[in-house]
PDB file of C-alpha atoms in Angstrom:
ATOM      1  CA  MET C  13     -20.115  -5.732 -15.339  1.00  0.00           C
ATOM      2  CA  SER C  14     -16.677  -3.865 -14.578  1.00  0.00           C
ATOM      3  CA  ARG C  15     -15.645  -3.471 -11.229  1.00  0.00           C
ATOM      4  CA  GLU C  16     -14.652   0.044  -9.719  1.00  0.00           C
ATOM      5  CA  VAL C  17     -11.237   0.745  -9.988  1.00  0.00           C
ATOM      6  CA  CYS C  18      -9.069   0.658  -6.801  1.00  0.00           C
ATOM      7  CA  PHE C  19      -7.943   4.199  -5.713  1.00  0.00           C
ATOM      8  CA  SER C  20      -4.758   2.497  -4.031  1.00  0.00           C
ATOM      9  CA  PHE C  21      -3.556   0.947  -7.047  1.00  0.00           C
ATOM     10  CA  LEU C  22      -4.368   4.164  -8.914  1.00  0.00           C
ATOM     11  CA  ARG C  23      -1.926   5.904  -6.513  1.00  0.00           C
ATOM     12  CA  GLY C  24       0.630   3.457  -6.955  1.00  0.00           C
ATOM     13  CA  PHE C  25       0.219   0.348  -4.592  1.00  0.00           C
ATOM     14  CA  CYS C  26      -2.491  -1.422  -2.991  1.00  0.00           C
ATOM     15  CA  ARG C  27      -1.525  -4.047   0.110  1.00  0.00           C
ATOM     16  CA  TYR C  28      -4.062  -6.420  -1.445  1.00  0.00           C
ATOM     17  CA  GLY C  29      -2.637  -7.103  -4.285  1.00  0.00           C
ATOM     18  CA  ASP C  30      -4.610  -9.797  -6.340  1.00  0.00           C
ATOM     19  CA  ARG C  31      -7.019 -10.423  -3.392  1.00  0.00           C
ATOM     20  CA  CYS C  32      -8.365  -6.929  -3.595  1.00  0.00           C
ATOM     21  CA  ARG C  33     -11.990  -6.507  -4.149  1.00  0.00           C
ATOM     22  CA  TYR C  34     -11.845  -3.504  -6.539  1.00  0.00           C
ATOM     23  CA  SER C  35     -10.238  -3.862 -10.140  1.00  0.00           C
ATOM     24  CA  HIS C  36      -6.627  -3.191 -10.867  1.00  0.00           C
ATOM     25  CA  VAL C  37      -6.876  -1.877 -14.412  1.00  0.00           C
ATOM     26  CA  SER C  38      -6.282   1.605 -15.822  1.00  0.00           C
ATOM     27  CA  ALA C  39      -9.606   3.607 -16.427  1.00  0.00           C
ATOM     28  CA  ALA C  40      -8.876   3.389 -20.225  1.00  0.00           C
ATOM     29  CA  GLN C  41      -8.797  -0.417 -19.910  1.00  0.00           C
ATOM     30  CA  GLN C  42     -12.408  -0.412 -18.477  1.00  0.00           C
ATOM     31  CA  HIS C  43     -13.830   0.260 -21.729  1.00  0.00           C
ATOM     32  CA  ASN C  44     -14.648  -3.180 -22.709  1.00  0.00           C
ATOM     33  CA  ASN C  45     -17.082  -4.916 -25.294  1.00  0.00           C
ATOM     34  CA  MET C  46     -19.787  -6.885 -24.251  1.00  0.00           C
ATOM     35  CA  TRP C  47     -17.694  -9.935 -24.775  1.00  0.00           C
ATOM     36  CA  GLY C  48     -15.246  -8.565 -22.170  1.00  0.00           C
ATOM     37  CA  HIS C  49     -12.579  -7.914 -24.815  1.00  0.00           C
ATOM     38  CA  PRO C  50     -10.320  -4.735 -24.058  1.00  0.00           C
ATOM     39  CA  MET C  51     -10.582  -1.940 -26.095  1.00  0.00           C
ATOM     40  CA  ALA C  52      -7.481   0.181 -24.884  1.00  0.00           C
ATOM     41  CA  HIS C  53      -6.744   2.132 -27.980  1.00  0.00           C
ATOM     42  CA  THR C  54      -9.969   1.937 -30.264  1.00  0.00           C
ATOM     43  CA  GLN C  55      -9.636   4.435 -33.404  1.00  0.00           C
ATOM     44  CA  PRO C  56     -12.398   4.044 -35.719  1.00  0.00           C
ATOM     45  CA  HIS C  57     -11.305   2.835 -39.569  1.00  0.00           C
ATOM     46  CA  ALA C  58     -11.913   5.243 -42.056  1.00  0.00           C
ATOM     47  CA  ASN C  59     -13.549   4.120 -45.425  1.00  0.00           C
ATOM     48  CA  HIS C  60     -12.786   5.607 -49.068  1.00  0.00           C
ATOM     49  CA  SER C  61     -15.487   7.961 -48.537  1.00  0.00           C
ATOM     50  CA  GLY C  62     -13.614   9.625 -45.436  1.00  0.00           C
ATOM     51  CA  ARG C  63     -16.475   8.565 -43.250  1.00  0.00           C
ATOM     52  CA  HIS C  64     -15.487   6.423 -40.044  1.00  0.00           C
ATOM     53  CA  ALA C  65     -16.948   3.119 -40.128  1.00  0.00           C
ATOM     54  CA  GLY C  66     -18.579   1.503 -37.179  1.00  0.00           C
ATOM     55  CA  SER C  67     -15.394  -1.093 -36.602  1.00  0.00           C
ATOM     56  CA  TYR C  68     -12.848  -1.024 -33.970  1.00  0.00           C
ATOM     57  CA  GLU C  69      -9.334  -2.397 -33.783  1.00  0.00           C
ATOM     58  CA  HIS C  70      -8.593  -4.026 -30.204  1.00  0.00           C
ATOM     59  CA  HIS C  71      -5.542  -4.079 -28.836  1.00  0.00           C
ATOM     60  CA  GLN C  72      -4.284  -6.500 -25.646  1.00  0.00           C
ATOM     61  CA  PRO C  73      -3.124  -4.234 -22.933  1.00  0.00           C
ATOM     62  CA  PRO C  74       0.464  -4.661 -21.748  1.00  0.00           C
ATOM     63  CA  ALA C  75       0.964  -7.261 -19.059  1.00  0.00           C
ATOM     64  CA  ARG C  76       1.502  -6.275 -15.813  1.00  0.00           C
ATOM     65  CA  GLU C  77       4.795  -7.409 -13.294  1.00  0.00           C
ATOM     66  CA  PRO C  78       3.655  -9.195 -10.877  1.00  0.00           C
ATOM     67  CA  HIS C  79       3.395  -7.047  -7.756  1.00  0.00           C
ATOM     68  CA  LEU C  80       5.217  -9.663  -5.209  1.00  0.00           C
ATOM     69  CA  SER C  81       8.696 -10.857  -5.416  1.00  0.00           C
ATOM     70  CA  HIS C  82       9.071 -14.283  -6.566  1.00  0.00           C
ATOM     71  CA  ARG C  83      10.259 -16.618  -3.628  1.00  0.00           C
ATOM     72  CA  PHE C  84      11.736 -19.990  -3.493  1.00  0.00           C
ATOM     73  CA  TRP C  85      10.032 -22.581  -1.310  1.00  0.00           C
ATOM     74  CA  THR C  86      11.619 -25.539   0.445  1.00  0.00           C
ATOM     75  CA  LYS C  87       8.984 -28.466   0.469  1.00  0.00           C
ATOM     76  CA  ALA C  88       9.309 -30.555   4.044  1.00  0.00           C
ATOM     77  CA  PRO C  89       9.192 -34.020   3.577  1.00  0.00           C
ATOM     78  CA  ASP C  90       5.623 -36.026   4.138  1.00  0.00           C
ATOM     79  CA  THR C  91       5.875 -37.858   7.240  1.00  0.00           C
ATOM     80  CA  SER C  92       2.209 -38.391   7.632  1.00  0.00           C
ATOM     81  CA  GLY C  93       2.387 -42.217   7.093  1.00  0.00           C
ATOM     82  CA  SER C  94       5.780 -42.802   8.650  1.00  0.00           C
ATOM     83  CA  GLY C  95       4.342 -42.797  12.390  1.00  0.00           C
ATOM     84  CA  ALA C  96       6.340 -39.830  13.436  1.00  0.00           C
ATOM     85  CA  THR C  97       3.294 -37.508  14.039  1.00  0.00           C
ATOM     86  CA  ALA C  98       3.101 -37.484  18.029  1.00  0.00           C
ATOM     87  CA  PHE C  99      -0.641 -36.210  18.188  1.00  0.00           C
ATOM     88  CA  ASP C 100      -3.588 -35.905  15.980  1.00  0.00           C
ATOM     89  CA  PRO C 101      -3.499 -33.412  13.007  1.00  0.00           C
ATOM     90  CA  PHE C 102      -4.728 -29.859  13.939  1.00  0.00           C
ATOM     91  CA  ARG C 103      -5.826 -26.605  12.512  1.00  0.00           C
ATOM     92  CA  VAL C 104      -4.125 -23.489  12.532  1.00  0.00           C
ATOM     93  CA  MET C 105      -5.481 -20.111  11.739  1.00  0.00           C
ATOM     94  CA  SER C 106      -3.431 -16.681  11.275  1.00  0.00           C
ATOM     95  CA  TYR C 107      -5.775 -13.468  10.771  1.00  0.00           C
ATOM     96  CA  ASN C 108      -4.682  -9.774  10.512  1.00  0.00           C
ATOM     97  CA  ILE C 109      -7.851  -8.191  11.876  1.00  0.00           C
ATOM     98  CA  LEU C 110      -6.946  -4.596  11.164  1.00  0.00           C
ATOM     99  CA  ALA C 111      -6.317  -2.584  14.569  1.00  0.00           C
ATOM    100  CA  GLN C 112      -9.580  -0.523  15.296  1.00  0.00           C
ATOM    101  CA  GLU C 113      -7.449   2.657  15.981  1.00  0.00           C
ATOM    102  CA  LEU C 114      -5.862   2.073  12.406  1.00  0.00           C
ATOM    103  CA  ALA C 115      -9.393   1.684  10.694  1.00  0.00           C
ATOM    104  CA  GLN C 116     -10.533   4.654  12.347  1.00  0.00           C
ATOM    105  CA  ASP C 117      -6.947   6.914  11.366  1.00  0.00           C
ATOM    106  CA  HIS C 118      -6.738   5.714   8.097  1.00  0.00           C
ATOM    107  CA  ALA C 119     -10.324   5.326   6.923  1.00  0.00           C
ATOM    108  CA  GLY C 120      -9.963   8.413   4.653  1.00  0.00           C
ATOM    109  CA  ASP C 121      -7.017   7.542   2.868  1.00  0.00           C
ATOM    110  CA  LEU C 122      -7.383   3.517   2.853  1.00  0.00           C
ATOM    111  CA  TYR C 123     -10.719   2.857   2.815  1.00  0.00           C
ATOM    112  CA  PRO C 124     -12.437   5.754   1.309  1.00  0.00           C
ATOM    113  CA  GLN C 125     -15.376   3.782  -0.138  1.00  0.00           C
ATOM    114  CA  ALA C 126     -16.513   1.843   3.243  1.00  0.00           C
ATOM    115  CA  PRO C 127     -19.572   3.380   5.127  1.00  0.00           C
ATOM    116  CA  ALA C 128     -18.735   4.598   8.317  1.00  0.00           C
ATOM    117  CA  TRP C 129     -20.709   1.763   9.970  1.00  0.00           C
ATOM    118  CA  CYS C 130     -18.553  -1.074   8.389  1.00  0.00           C
ATOM    119  CA  LEU C 131     -15.589   0.209  10.368  1.00  0.00           C
ATOM    120  CA  GLN C 132     -17.056   0.615  13.981  1.00  0.00           C
ATOM    121  CA  TRP C 133     -15.750  -2.044  16.147  1.00  0.00           C
ATOM    122  CA  GLU C 134     -19.279  -3.394  17.044  1.00  0.00           C
ATOM    123  CA  HIS C 135     -19.887  -4.173  13.196  1.00  0.00           C
ATOM    124  CA  ARG C 136     -16.474  -5.598  12.825  1.00  0.00           C
ATOM    125  CA  ILE C 137     -15.917  -7.819  15.977  1.00  0.00           C
ATOM    126  CA  SER C 138     -19.125  -9.534  15.191  1.00  0.00           C
ATOM    127  CA  LEU C 139     -17.331 -10.669  11.510  1.00  0.00           C
ATOM    128  CA  ILE C 140     -14.039 -11.238  12.770  1.00  0.00           C
ATOM    129  CA  LEU C 141     -15.524 -13.834  15.528  1.00  0.00           C
ATOM    130  CA  HIS C 142     -17.964 -15.422  12.563  1.00  0.00           C
ATOM    131  CA  ASP C 143     -14.847 -15.906  10.615  1.00  0.00           C
ATOM    132  CA  ILE C 144     -12.844 -17.895  13.085  1.00  0.00           C
ATOM    133  CA  ALA C 145     -15.950 -20.006  14.006  1.00  0.00           C
ATOM    134  CA  GLY C 146     -16.262 -20.649  10.390  1.00  0.00           C
ATOM    135  CA  TRP C 147     -12.913 -22.371  10.298  1.00  0.00           C
ATOM    136  CA  SER C 148     -13.141 -24.047  13.555  1.00  0.00           C
ATOM    137  CA  PRO C 149      -9.570 -23.762  14.511  1.00  0.00           C
ATOM    138  CA  ASP C 150      -7.587 -25.319  16.903  1.00  0.00           C
ATOM    139  CA  VAL C 151      -4.965 -22.519  17.305  1.00  0.00           C
ATOM    140  CA  VAL C 152      -5.669 -19.014  16.464  1.00  0.00           C
ATOM    141  CA  CYS C 153      -3.141 -16.531  15.480  1.00  0.00           C
ATOM    142  CA  LEU C 154      -4.194 -12.678  15.518  1.00  0.00           C
ATOM    143  CA  GLN C 155      -2.363  -9.606  14.621  1.00  0.00           C
ATOM    144  CA  GLU C 156      -3.129  -6.227  14.866  1.00  0.00           C
ATOM    145  CA  VAL C 157      -5.132  -6.514  18.239  1.00  0.00           C
ATOM    146  CA  ASP C 158      -5.996  -3.705  20.337  1.00  0.00           C
ATOM    147  CA  ARG C 159      -9.187  -5.155  21.645  1.00  0.00           C
ATOM    148  CA  TYR C 160      -7.939  -8.181  23.132  1.00  0.00           C
ATOM    149  CA  GLN C 161     -10.604  -8.307  26.301  1.00  0.00           C
ATOM    150  CA  ASP C 162     -13.314  -7.860  23.846  1.00  0.00           C
ATOM    151  CA  LEU C 163     -11.765 -10.789  22.039  1.00  0.00           C
ATOM    152  CA  ALA C 164     -10.966 -12.848  24.801  1.00  0.00           C
ATOM    153  CA  ALA C 165     -14.166 -12.880  26.276  1.00  0.00           C
ATOM    154  CA  VAL C 166     -15.919 -14.582  23.401  1.00  0.00           C
ATOM    155  CA  MET C 167     -13.193 -16.990  22.777  1.00  0.00           C
ATOM    156  CA  ALA C 168     -13.278 -17.911  26.244  1.00  0.00           C
ATOM    157  CA  GLN C 169     -16.775 -18.847  25.849  1.00  0.00           C
ATOM    158  CA  ARG C 170     -16.050 -21.165  22.896  1.00  0.00           C
ATOM    159  CA  GLY C 171     -13.316 -23.692  25.176  1.00  0.00           C
ATOM    160  CA  TYR C 172     -10.196 -21.132  24.173  1.00  0.00           C
ATOM    161  CA  GLU C 173      -7.134 -19.799  26.428  1.00  0.00           C
ATOM    162  CA  GLY C 174      -5.412 -17.160  25.299  1.00  0.00           C
ATOM    163  CA  ALA C 175      -1.968 -14.812  25.659  1.00  0.00           C
ATOM    164  CA  TYR C 176      -1.588 -11.413  24.448  1.00  0.00           C
ATOM    165  CA  VAL C 177       1.785  -9.009  23.715  1.00  0.00           C
ATOM    166  CA  GLN C 178       1.244  -5.488  22.983  1.00  0.00           C
ATOM    167  CA  ARG C 179       3.773  -3.840  20.590  1.00  0.00           C
ATOM    168  CA  THR C 180       6.318  -0.947  22.234  1.00  0.00           C
ATOM    169  CA  GLY C 181       6.709   2.499  21.324  1.00  0.00           C
ATOM    170  CA  GLY C 182       3.292   3.521  22.534  1.00  0.00           C
ATOM    171  CA  ARG C 183       1.646   1.415  19.985  1.00  0.00           C
ATOM    172  CA  ALA C 184      -2.222   0.231  20.857  1.00  0.00           C
ATOM    173  CA  ASP C 185      -2.142  -3.065  19.071  1.00  0.00           C
ATOM    174  CA  GLY C 186      -0.130  -6.267  19.770  1.00  0.00           C
ATOM    175  CA  CYS C 187      -0.384  -9.904  18.730  1.00  0.00           C
ATOM    176  CA  ALA C 188      -2.846 -12.518  20.194  1.00  0.00           C
ATOM    177  CA  THR C 189      -2.571 -16.524  20.374  1.00  0.00           C
ATOM    178  CA  PHE C 190      -5.258 -18.230  21.240  1.00  0.00           C
ATOM    179  CA  TRP C 191      -6.039 -22.419  21.517  1.00  0.00           C
ATOM    180  CA  LEU C 192      -8.510 -24.932  22.409  1.00  0.00           C
ATOM    181  CA  LYS C 193      -8.415 -25.933  26.057  1.00  0.00           C
ATOM    182  CA  ALA C 194      -9.712 -29.232  24.871  1.00  0.00           C
ATOM    183  CA  LYS C 195      -6.803 -30.190  22.726  1.00  0.00           C
ATOM    184  CA  PHE C 196      -3.760 -28.123  24.051  1.00  0.00           C
ATOM    185  CA  ARG C 197      -2.182 -26.640  27.393  1.00  0.00           C
ATOM    186  CA  ALA C 198       0.144 -23.754  27.544  1.00  0.00           C
ATOM    187  CA  VAL C 199       3.484 -25.214  28.785  1.00  0.00           C
ATOM    188  CA  LEU C 200       5.367 -21.680  28.196  1.00  0.00           C
ATOM    189  CA  VAL C 201       4.392 -18.342  27.131  1.00  0.00           C
ATOM    190  CA  ASP C 202       7.271 -16.328  25.989  1.00  0.00           C
ATOM    191  CA  PRO C 203       6.655 -12.642  24.454  1.00  0.00           C
ATOM    192  CA  LEU C 204       9.382 -11.193  22.662  1.00  0.00           C
ATOM    193  CA  HIS C 205       9.815  -7.039  21.987  1.00  0.00           C
ATOM    194  CA  MET C 206      11.978  -6.451  18.876  1.00  0.00           C
ATOM    195  CA  SER C 207      12.643  -3.219  20.157  1.00  0.00           C
ATOM    196  CA  HIS C 208      15.129  -4.858  22.894  1.00  0.00           C
ATOM    197  CA  LEU C 209      17.056  -6.134  19.606  1.00  0.00           C
ATOM    198  CA  GLY C 210      17.483  -2.242  18.428  1.00  0.00           C
ATOM    199  CA  LEU C 211      14.468  -3.254  15.700  1.00  0.00           C
ATOM    200  CA  LYS C 212      11.254  -1.924  15.225  1.00  0.00           C
ATOM    201  CA  ASP C 213       8.203  -1.778  17.800  1.00  0.00           C
ATOM    202  CA  ASN C 214       7.132  -5.148  16.308  1.00  0.00           C
ATOM    203  CA  VAL C 215       6.267  -8.125  18.961  1.00  0.00           C
ATOM    204  CA  ALA C 216       6.375 -11.986  18.467  1.00  0.00           C
ATOM    205  CA  LEU C 217       4.551 -13.836  20.875  1.00  0.00           C
ATOM    206  CA  LEU C 218       6.000 -17.829  21.267  1.00  0.00           C
ATOM    207  CA  VAL C 219       3.615 -20.285  22.977  1.00  0.00           C
ATOM    208  CA  LEU C 220       4.839 -23.470  23.353  1.00  0.00           C
ATOM    209  CA  LEU C 221       1.822 -26.013  23.438  1.00  0.00           C
ATOM    210  CA  GLN C 222       1.557 -29.753  24.757  1.00  0.00           C
ATOM    211  CA  PRO C 223      -1.087 -31.800  23.262  1.00  0.00           C
ATOM    212  CA  LEU C 224      -3.764 -33.440  25.591  1.00  0.00           C
ATOM    213  CA  GLN C 225      -3.944 -36.953  24.436  1.00  0.00           C
ATOM    214  CA  PRO C 226      -7.625 -39.144  25.347  1.00  0.00           C
ATOM    215  CA  PRO C 227      -6.761 -41.866  28.202  1.00  0.00           C
ATOM    216  CA  GLN C 228      -6.426 -44.270  25.925  1.00  0.00           C
ATOM    217  CA  GLN C 229      -3.328 -42.974  24.104  1.00  0.00           C
ATOM    218  CA  GLN C 230      -1.758 -41.565  27.006  1.00  0.00           C
ATOM    219  CA  HIS C 231       0.162 -44.789  27.177  1.00  0.00           C
ATOM    220  CA  GLN C 232       1.442 -44.675  23.805  1.00  0.00           C
ATOM    221  CA  GLN C 233       2.963 -41.270  24.434  1.00  0.00           C
ATOM    222  CA  GLN C 234       5.008 -42.181  27.560  1.00  0.00           C
ATOM    223  CA  GLY C 235       7.974 -42.985  25.416  1.00  0.00           C
ATOM    224  CA  ALA C 236       7.952 -40.160  22.979  1.00  0.00           C
ATOM    225  CA  GLY C 237       9.278 -37.621  25.541  1.00  0.00           C
ATOM    226  CA  GLY C 238       8.444 -34.092  25.841  1.00  0.00           C
ATOM    227  CA  VAL C 239       6.393 -33.500  22.775  1.00  0.00           C
ATOM    228  CA  GLY C 240       5.096 -29.992  21.966  1.00  0.00           C
ATOM    229  CA  LEU C 241       4.250 -27.611  19.033  1.00  0.00           C
ATOM    230  CA  LEU C 242       5.974 -23.860  19.463  1.00  0.00           C
ATOM    231  CA  VAL C 243       3.281 -21.553  17.945  1.00  0.00           C
ATOM    232  CA  ALA C 244       5.056 -18.346  16.920  1.00  0.00           C
ATOM    233  CA  ASN C 245       2.893 -15.246  16.141  1.00  0.00           C
ATOM    234  CA  THR C 246       4.318 -12.372  14.818  1.00  0.00           C
ATOM    235  CA  HIS C 247       3.121  -8.981  12.884  1.00  0.00           C
ATOM    236  CA  ILE C 248       5.831  -7.744  10.648  1.00  0.00           C
ATOM    237  CA  LEU C 249       6.222  -4.515   8.555  1.00  0.00           C
ATOM    238  CA  PHE C 250       4.323  -3.330   5.867  1.00  0.00           C
ATOM    239  CA  ASN C 251       6.769  -1.867   3.881  1.00  0.00           C
ATOM    240  CA  THR C 252       7.447  -3.149   0.041  1.00  0.00           C
ATOM    241  CA  LYS C 253      10.954  -1.446  -0.090  1.00  0.00           C
ATOM    242  CA  ARG C 254      11.957  -3.796   2.566  1.00  0.00           C
ATOM    243  CA  GLY C 255      12.038  -7.006   0.628  1.00  0.00           C
ATOM    244  CA  ASP C 256      11.517 -10.135   2.620  1.00  0.00           C
ATOM    245  CA  ILE C 257      13.253  -8.275   5.555  1.00  0.00           C
ATOM    246  CA  LYS C 258      10.473  -6.945   7.467  1.00  0.00           C
ATOM    247  CA  LEU C 259      11.741  -6.765  11.100  1.00  0.00           C
TER     248      LEU C 259
END
């Protein structure tokens, strides 16, 4: 059973790429046989009598260019067995939750197939909080947050503390960072406004966290000197023409 074609892809670009729930093939490529082989240019063969036979030629569609530029990654050395880790392993979650204002303003052009109730905040916040709980992160970085107080109230009940910075230029959304109080305490919270640097209205939130060690481990950390975890949370531009420069 074939999937519906992505409208954004047909217009030229889909922000979700290979993660999109809809199909990224043209309408012509949607005509598949029962085995899933494409029949993009199917032409019936004519027999000697001039009548068309029931067999078809199958042609593979041309390969699509990757929609993301190739990037070169530098792998950090593995220090897990060297004793260099100053505290226990932790889990960090980063999540662009889509600002509610943007979900409503762009419902017609970006989410035309989504029912109206799916975009309501009361429905979306329950799913967002469910996703966060499912991953059980120690640190949560959220982007496009324009209902921070709603999220912070529930996160506080789950044992998190948080900080928030709103975008400049009259934008309603911003970045929020939460951390488990049982594992970390915030030593420093520093919001950065890109507009002060002559850039766009993007922001970043820097939070320096200090791990909380159990009493039996505290004496082992006294000689480590101010061990901390610096968490940087930012929301960069969505513009394919800017390449890797998104600020």
